[in-house]
Coordinates of C-alpha atoms in Angstrom, one line a residue:
Chain A
X14 CA -49.5 -16.8 -2.2
X15 CA -46.9 -14.2 -2.8
X16 CA -48.0 -11.2 -4.9
X17 CA -45.9 -8.5 -6.5
X18 CA -47.6 -5.3 -7.5
X19 CA -46.1 -2.9 -9.9
X20 CA -47.1 0.6 -10.8
X21 CA -47.7 2.5 -13.0
X22 CA -49.0 0.1 -15.7
X23 CA -48.2 2.7 -18.4
X24 CA -45.9 5.7 -18.5
X25 CA -45.6 8.1 -21.4
X26 CA -42.7 10.6 -21.3
X27 CA -41.0 13.0 -23.5
X28 CA -37.4 12.2 -24.4
X29 CA -35.2 13.7 -21.7
X30 CA -37.8 13.3 -18.9
X31 CA -37.2 11.0 -16.0
X32 CA -39.1 7.8 -15.3
X33 CA -39.8 5.7 -12.2
X34 CA -41.5 2.4 -11.7
X35 CA -42.4 1.0 -8.3
X36 CA -42.7 -2.6 -7.1
X37 CA -44.3 -3.8 -3.9
X38 CA -44.3 -7.4 -2.6
X39 CA -46.8 -8.8 -0.2
X40 CA -44.0 -10.7 1.5
X41 CA -40.4 -10.1 2.4
X42 CA -38.1 -11.1 -0.4
X43 CA -34.8 -12.8 -0.6
X44 CA -33.9 -10.7 -3.6
X45 CA -35.6 -8.8 -6.3
X46 CA -34.7 -8.7 -10.0
X47 CA -35.5 -6.3 -12.8
X48 CA -36.0 -7.2 -16.4
X49 CA -36.6 -5.2 -19.6
X50 CA -38.7 -6.6 -22.4
X51 CA -38.7 -4.8 -25.7
X52 CA -41.8 -5.1 -27.9
X53 CA -41.9 -8.5 -29.5
X54 CA -38.9 -9.6 -27.5
X55 CA -38.2 -11.6 -24.4
X56 CA -37.2 -10.4 -20.9
X57 CA -33.6 -9.4 -20.5
X58 CA -32.0 -9.4 -17.0
X59 CA -31.0 -6.0 -15.8
X60 CA -30.0 -6.4 -12.2
X61 CA -30.5 -8.2 -8.9
X62 CA -30.8 -6.6 -5.5
X63 CA -30.1 -8.6 -2.4
X64 CA -29.3 -6.4 0.5
X65 CA -31.8 -4.3 2.6
X66 CA -31.6 -0.7 1.4
X67 CA -29.3 -1.5 -1.5
X68 CA -28.9 1.0 -4.3
X69 CA -27.3 0.1 -7.6
X70 CA -26.7 2.2 -10.7
X71 CA -26.2 1.3 -14.3
X72 CA -25.5 4.4 -16.3
X73 CA -28.8 6.3 -16.3
X74 CA -30.7 3.6 -14.3
X75 CA -30.9 3.6 -10.5
X76 CA -32.3 0.6 -8.7
X77 CA -33.3 0.6 -5.0
X78 CA -34.3 -2.1 -2.6
X79 CA -36.3 -1.1 0.4
X80 CA -35.2 -1.5 4.0
X81 CA -37.8 -4.1 4.7
X82 CA -37.0 -5.9 1.4
X83 CA -40.6 -5.7 0.3
X84 CA -40.4 -2.9 -2.2
X85 CA -38.1 -1.7 -5.0
X86 CA -37.9 1.0 -7.6
X87 CA -36.3 1.6 -10.9
X88 CA -35.5 5.2 -11.9
X89 CA -34.3 6.2 -15.3
X90 CA -32.8 9.7 -15.7
X91 CA -33.2 11.6 -18.9
X92 CA -35.0 8.9 -20.9
X93 CA -34.0 8.1 -24.4
X94 CA -36.1 6.4 -27.2
X95 CA -34.0 3.3 -26.7
X96 CA -35.5 3.0 -23.2
X97 CA -38.8 2.0 -24.7
X98 CA -40.2 -1.3 -23.5
X99 CA -41.8 -3.0 -20.5
X100 CA -39.9 -3.1 -17.2
X101 CA -40.7 -5.9 -14.9
X102 CA -39.7 -6.5 -11.3
X103 CA -39.6 -10.1 -10.2
X104 CA -39.4 -11.1 -6.5
X105 CA -37.7 -14.2 -5.2
X106 CA -39.2 -15.3 -1.9
X107 CA -36.3 -17.6 -1.0
X108 CA -36.5 -20.5 1.3
X109 CA -38.2 -23.5 -0.3
X110 CA -39.3 -21.3 -3.1
X111 CA -35.8 -20.1 -3.9
X112 CA -35.3 -19.6 -7.6
X113 CA -39.0 -19.1 -8.3
X114 CA -39.7 -15.6 -9.5
X115 CA -43.0 -13.8 -9.1
X116 CA -43.3 -11.1 -11.7
X117 CA -45.0 -7.8 -11.3
X118 CA -47.5 -6.7 -13.9
X119 CA -44.8 -4.6 -15.6
X120 CA -44.7 -0.9 -16.6
X121 CA -44.9 -0.1 -20.3
X122 CA -42.7 2.8 -21.0
X123 CA -43.2 4.9 -24.1
X124 CA -40.7 7.7 -24.9
X125 CA -41.8 10.4 -27.4
X126 CA -38.9 12.0 -29.3
Chain B
X18 CA -22.3 -16.2 -22.0
X19 CA -25.5 -17.5 -20.6
X20 CA -27.4 -18.0 -23.8
X21 CA -30.7 -19.8 -23.9
X22 CA -32.4 -20.8 -27.1
X23 CA -35.9 -21.9 -27.8
X24 CA -37.3 -23.8 -30.8
X25 CA -39.5 -23.2 -32.6
X26 CA -39.9 -19.5 -32.4
X27 CA -43.4 -19.6 -33.9
X28 CA -45.8 -22.4 -34.4
X29 CA -49.3 -22.6 -35.8
X30 CA -51.3 -25.8 -35.3
X31 CA -54.8 -27.1 -35.5
X32 CA -56.9 -27.6 -32.5
X33 CA -56.4 -31.1 -31.0
X34 CA -52.8 -31.5 -32.0
X35 CA -49.8 -31.5 -29.7
X36 CA -46.9 -29.1 -29.9
X37 CA -43.4 -29.6 -28.5
X38 CA -41.2 -26.6 -27.5
X39 CA -37.6 -27.0 -26.7
X40 CA -35.5 -24.9 -24.4
X41 CA -31.7 -25.2 -24.5
X42 CA -29.0 -23.6 -22.4
X43 CA -26.2 -23.3 -25.0
X44 CA -23.1 -22.4 -23.0
X45 CA -23.9 -23.6 -19.5
X46 CA -25.6 -26.4 -17.7
X47 CA -28.9 -25.8 -15.9
X48 CA -30.2 -28.1 -13.3
X49 CA -33.3 -26.0 -13.1
X50 CA -35.3 -24.4 -15.9
X51 CA -38.6 -22.6 -15.7
X52 CA -41.5 -22.4 -18.1
X53 CA -43.7 -19.2 -18.3
X54 CA -46.7 -18.1 -20.3
X55 CA -47.3 -14.6 -21.3
X56 CA -50.6 -13.3 -22.8
X57 CA -50.5 -10.0 -24.8
X58 CA -49.7 -7.0 -22.7
X59 CA -49.6 -9.1 -19.5
X60 CA -47.0 -10.3 -17.2
X61 CA -45.1 -13.6 -17.2
X62 CA -46.9 -16.3 -15.3
X63 CA -44.9 -19.2 -14.0
X64 CA -46.3 -22.5 -15.2
X65 CA -43.8 -25.0 -13.8
X66 CA -40.3 -25.6 -12.6
X67 CA -38.4 -28.2 -14.5
X68 CA -35.7 -30.1 -12.7
X69 CA -33.2 -32.3 -14.5
X70 CA -33.7 -35.9 -13.8
X71 CA -36.9 -35.5 -11.8
X72 CA -40.5 -34.6 -12.2
X73 CA -41.5 -31.0 -12.9
X74 CA -43.2 -28.9 -10.2
X75 CA -46.4 -27.3 -11.5
X76 CA -47.9 -24.1 -10.3
X77 CA -51.5 -24.1 -9.0
X78 CA -54.0 -24.2 -11.8
X79 CA -51.6 -25.6 -14.4
X80 CA -52.6 -29.0 -15.7
X81 CA -49.6 -31.3 -15.6
X82 CA -51.3 -33.8 -18.1
X83 CA -51.8 -31.0 -20.6
X84 CA -48.4 -29.4 -20.3
X85 CA -45.9 -32.2 -20.2
X86 CA -42.4 -31.2 -19.2
X87 CA -39.3 -33.3 -19.6
X88 CA -35.8 -32.2 -18.5
X89 CA -33.8 -35.1 -19.7
X90 CA -30.4 -33.4 -19.7
X91 CA -28.6 -30.4 -18.1
X92 CA -29.0 -28.4 -21.3
X93 CA -32.5 -29.3 -22.5
X94 CA -36.0 -29.0 -21.2
X95 CA -39.1 -29.6 -23.4
X96 CA -42.7 -28.4 -22.9
X97 CA -45.4 -30.3 -24.8
X98 CA -48.8 -28.8 -25.1
X99 CA -51.1 -31.7 -25.6
X100 CA -54.4 -31.5 -27.4
X101 CA -54.0 -27.8 -27.9
X102 CA -57.0 -25.6 -28.0
X103 CA -57.3 -21.9 -29.2
X104 CA -57.2 -20.8 -25.5
X105 CA -53.7 -22.2 -25.3
X106 CA -52.5 -19.7 -27.8
X107 CA -49.9 -17.6 -26.1
X108 CA -46.2 -16.7 -25.8
X109 CA -44.3 -19.4 -24.0
X110 CA -41.0 -18.5 -22.5
X111 CA -38.4 -20.6 -20.8
X112 CA -35.6 -19.6 -18.5
X113 CA -32.5 -21.4 -17.3
X114 CA -31.1 -20.8 -13.9
X115 CA -27.4 -20.0 -13.6
X116 CA -26.4 -19.2 -10.0
X117 CA -29.1 -16.8 -8.8
X118 CA -30.0 -15.4 -12.2
X119 CA -32.5 -16.6 -14.7
X120 CA -31.7 -16.3 -18.3
X121 CA -34.6 -16.2 -20.7
X122 CA -35.0 -17.8 -24.0
X123 CA -36.4 -15.8 -26.9
X124 CA -39.9 -17.3 -26.5
X125 CA -42.2 -19.4 -28.7
X126 CA -45.4 -17.9 -30.1
X127 CA -48.1 -20.5 -30.3
X128 CA -51.3 -20.0 -32.3
X129 CA -53.9 -22.7 -32.2
X130 CA -56.5 -22.5 -34.9

């Protein structure tokens, strides 16, 4: 079945440093979604990427979808303590599985003030 | 908009009892809802897809007789963990589909003693 690998598992940064998490799917995706989960909380939708090579920005967050629609990345510029949490990518294979998301393992981000 | 609630938020029960968890889309109708399970520091694992008015579709390895899903209306899906055992202790999260986006509920922490 479809697998979504996400690295790194953990990332510790000093406030102000940049952060990147990478996501790779074993199969071509219809779209990829990114979520943030704060400690003790539930996943909150951040963004969805659909087009090959798509790049979207949300303030300090930059999301990219690879040309082959199998990989994606989330980059945070100048991290802040409020960025702490686990970032998950989730791939949508489309077709008969449309709507079903396969989540990556998540990257736990810790930001030291 | 796109608010999803879950009830209860926490539940402690004795081994062998059944527990029902409700997932409601508060301000939109959802033909499709999803049930996930998340163990500590792990990713979300899709358990089943709940479709209004029809039987749920379970992922491989998930026992349909143990995890009963009912999606009786466009705003409510329920997950019943039958004859719960300590290994069923986990964080159960539902999501409701609106367009191409899934909106997650706050989750239910189940502890089986």
